[in-house]
Structure formats: structure tokens, C-alpha cells
Amino acid sequence: MEKMNNAFEKMKMLVGMEVEDEPQQPAIEEDGNSFSFMDDFNRQCSLTTKQRFYGFAICLVSGLTCTLLSILVFFHPIKFGITFTFGNLLALGSTAFLIGPKRQVSMMLDPVRIYATAIYLASMIIALFCAFYVRNKLLTLLAIMLEFGALIWYSLSYIPFARSMVSKIMVSCFDTEF
């Protein structure tokens, strides 16, 4: 059991979670008010490390399963759009279990990836809107293509220098000088 606890502590440090020996008292701001909504939410939803890993694994596996199963209904763009987007939402939510919802939101709103996050979330909303309300197969398929591109660009924002490298490669591939 001790080895398992040590492994969980090492995993906490690897993913950037704080390792706490004793629970901290909530801080009070100077004007007497408590934390913001996200701080209150984080305090109310405190999970053990084991629960966080289980939540992460379940959401990630469910999200990947939905995304992979969406391939089965590829020729039905509306069903494809719904399952693909739902899978992306589950996979995105899985990291909130791992690092906490407050840190997830703050990382998504980081100035480096704010535009990638906005385009990714907007593309998911557009895909669901096209699938549920417009019910146009072509628009849904275009929205899913936009969502897939935004997913790649959003994912690259977490890898140092990846977006600039991909941009340079794309520019050199499409350079039309002969």
C-alpha cells in the first residue's frame, strides 16, 4: 500500500498537482470576501488522487471510445458530428480531473492559447448547432472539419514551439516559387 501511495505522490508531481501534507485553510481576501466561484468549486469538489486518476481514465477512455465509434457513422454526418464532439468534450474534461477545473480553465485561458481555445470551443458549438438545429449534412461535415483542425491546433499549443514549427512547415510546403 505504501508503494502505491508513493507512486500516486510521484504522479501528482509529474502532472503538476500540489502535494499537500495537511489541508490548507481557505484564504480570505482583504475585504473579507472568500474566493471566487472556481475556488469555491475546487474546495467543494476535492477528490483524492486515486479518484482523480479514475475520473481521468474513465473520461479519457470514454472520450476516445466515442471519437473512435464516430467513425462507424461517418456517412451520417449528423450522428458523426454528435459523437465526435461528445468524445472531444469528454477527453477535454478528463484533464480537469487530473489537474483540477481551476487550473484547466486557467491553462485554457492562458494568453498563449486563448485563441486556439476560443476557436476549438466555438467549433464544437458550431458542430453541435449544425447537427441538432440546422440538420444539414454538408454544414455539419464542414463544422467537424473545422473542429478537427481546431483540435489539432489547440493540442499543439501545449507542446513548446509546435505551432511555430507546423506553421513554418506549412509555409514552406505551400511556397510557390519555382
XYZ file of C-alpha atoms in Angstrom:
178
model
C 0.000 0.000 0.000
C 2.878 2.327 0.784
C 4.361 1.754 -2.682
C 1.005 2.676 -4.232
C 0.836 5.904 -2.216
C 4.399 6.791 -3.218
C 3.533 6.143 -6.871
C 0.486 8.422 -6.590
C 2.600 11.147 -4.993
C 5.125 10.902 -7.836
C 2.314 11.062 -10.408
C 0.939 14.141 -8.666
C 4.282 15.861 -9.025
C 4.624 14.783 -12.678
C 1.296 16.322 -13.715
C 1.885 19.466 -11.672
C -0.543 18.845 -8.843
C 0.433 20.141 -5.444
C 1.429 17.537 -2.903
C -0.101 18.593 0.393
C 0.778 17.174 3.776
C -2.071 18.895 5.567
C -5.191 20.615 4.258
C -4.866 24.353 3.871
C -7.348 26.781 5.332
C -9.165 28.852 2.741
C -7.691 32.305 2.467
C -9.843 35.374 2.922
C -9.304 38.373 0.720
C -8.560 41.747 2.265
C -12.135 42.979 2.019
C -13.453 39.890 3.875
C -14.885 38.080 0.867
C -13.950 34.491 0.179
C -12.546 33.117 -3.065
C -14.184 33.323 -6.444
C -16.620 30.779 -7.848
C -13.855 28.494 -9.165
C -12.089 28.478 -5.785
C -15.340 27.572 -4.041
C -15.971 24.893 -6.653
C -12.490 23.432 -6.179
C -12.917 23.356 -2.392
C -16.289 21.627 -2.617
C -15.100 19.074 -5.164
C -11.933 17.893 -3.544
C -11.066 14.412 -4.742
C -8.383 12.040 -3.608
C -5.557 11.331 -6.003
C -6.935 7.880 -6.697
C -10.373 9.319 -7.512
C -8.750 11.882 -9.822
C -6.907 9.184 -11.751
C -10.038 7.064 -12.008
C -12.057 10.055 -13.232
C -9.324 10.953 -15.702
C -9.074 7.402 -17.038
C -12.839 6.923 -17.319
C -13.397 10.249 -19.105
C -10.421 9.796 -21.410
C -11.332 6.231 -22.369
C -14.985 7.230 -22.839
C -13.987 10.213 -24.961
C -11.633 8.199 -27.120
C -14.263 5.466 -27.473
C -16.881 7.987 -28.617
C -14.425 9.553 -31.029
C -13.444 6.181 -32.476
C -17.051 4.977 -32.633
C -17.956 8.112 -34.541
C -16.013 6.636 -37.477
C -18.699 3.942 -37.736
C -21.317 6.578 -38.501
C -19.085 8.710 -40.713
C -21.527 8.575 -43.642
C -24.253 10.012 -41.403
C -22.701 13.426 -40.723
C -25.225 14.466 -38.080
C -24.626 11.360 -35.938
C -20.919 11.645 -36.657
C -20.878 15.280 -35.512
C -22.655 14.491 -32.265
C -20.498 11.503 -31.279
C -17.232 13.130 -32.382
C -17.953 16.340 -30.466
C -19.162 14.466 -27.387
C -15.956 12.434 -27.447
C -13.898 15.622 -27.652
C -15.781 17.135 -24.716
C -15.181 14.032 -22.599
C -11.485 13.937 -23.489
C -11.154 17.655 -22.728
C -12.941 17.178 -19.416
C -10.669 14.302 -18.452
C -7.758 16.645 -17.881
C -9.900 18.664 -15.459
C -9.948 15.562 -13.244
C -6.205 15.291 -13.435
C -5.162 18.881 -12.789
C -8.377 20.352 -11.399
C -11.006 22.508 -13.081
C -9.494 25.823 -11.969
C -6.067 25.027 -13.376
C -7.636 23.582 -16.539
C -9.563 26.794 -17.169
C -6.562 28.978 -16.358
C -4.395 26.960 -18.758
C -7.051 27.191 -21.474
C -7.281 30.961 -20.983
C -3.519 31.424 -20.985
C -2.577 34.187 -23.469
C -0.539 31.681 -25.487
C -3.577 29.512 -26.249
C -6.604 31.765 -25.726
C -7.325 31.994 -29.466
C -6.851 28.255 -30.000
C -9.203 27.569 -27.089
C -11.819 30.004 -28.359
C -11.745 28.553 -31.874
C -11.840 24.982 -30.545
C -14.801 25.611 -28.230
C -16.612 27.662 -30.882
C -16.093 24.911 -33.453
C -17.644 22.372 -31.069
C -20.647 24.642 -30.537
C -20.989 25.208 -34.281
C -20.785 21.460 -34.970
C -23.489 20.704 -32.407
C -25.631 23.571 -33.695
C -25.353 22.292 -37.261
C -26.123 18.735 -36.152
C -29.058 19.469 -33.838
C -30.783 22.541 -35.275
C -29.736 23.061 -38.884
C -29.625 19.325 -39.678
C -27.645 19.978 -42.823
C -25.168 17.206 -43.567
C -22.767 19.390 -45.550
C -22.636 22.128 -42.904
C -22.191 19.536 -40.161
C -19.323 17.915 -42.051
C -17.673 21.317 -42.610
C -18.086 22.125 -38.915
C -16.498 18.797 -37.959
C -13.555 19.515 -40.270
C -13.180 22.901 -38.581
C -13.419 21.196 -35.173
C -10.755 18.655 -36.105
C -8.385 21.371 -37.304
C -9.052 23.416 -34.160
C -8.429 20.309 -32.024
C -5.033 19.810 -33.650
C -4.109 23.491 -33.276
C -5.315 23.513 -29.639
C -3.344 20.345 -28.864
C -0.214 21.804 -30.466
C -0.490 24.804 -28.137
C 0.557 22.561 -25.245
C 3.763 21.447 -26.970
C 6.525 24.078 -26.866
C 7.275 25.554 -30.308
C 4.990 23.034 -32.042
C 2.660 25.603 -33.600
C 5.513 27.714 -34.950
C 7.177 24.597 -36.371
C 3.965 23.440 -38.073
C 3.386 26.949 -39.401
C 6.880 27.061 -40.916
C 6.436 23.626 -42.456
C 3.099 24.620 -43.970
C 4.531 27.841 -45.374
C 7.482 26.002 -46.894
C 5.168 23.344 -48.393
C 2.930 25.928 -49.999
C 5.704 28.272 -51.121
C 5.040 28.633 -54.844
C 8.376 29.962 -56.011
C 9.729 27.953 -58.917
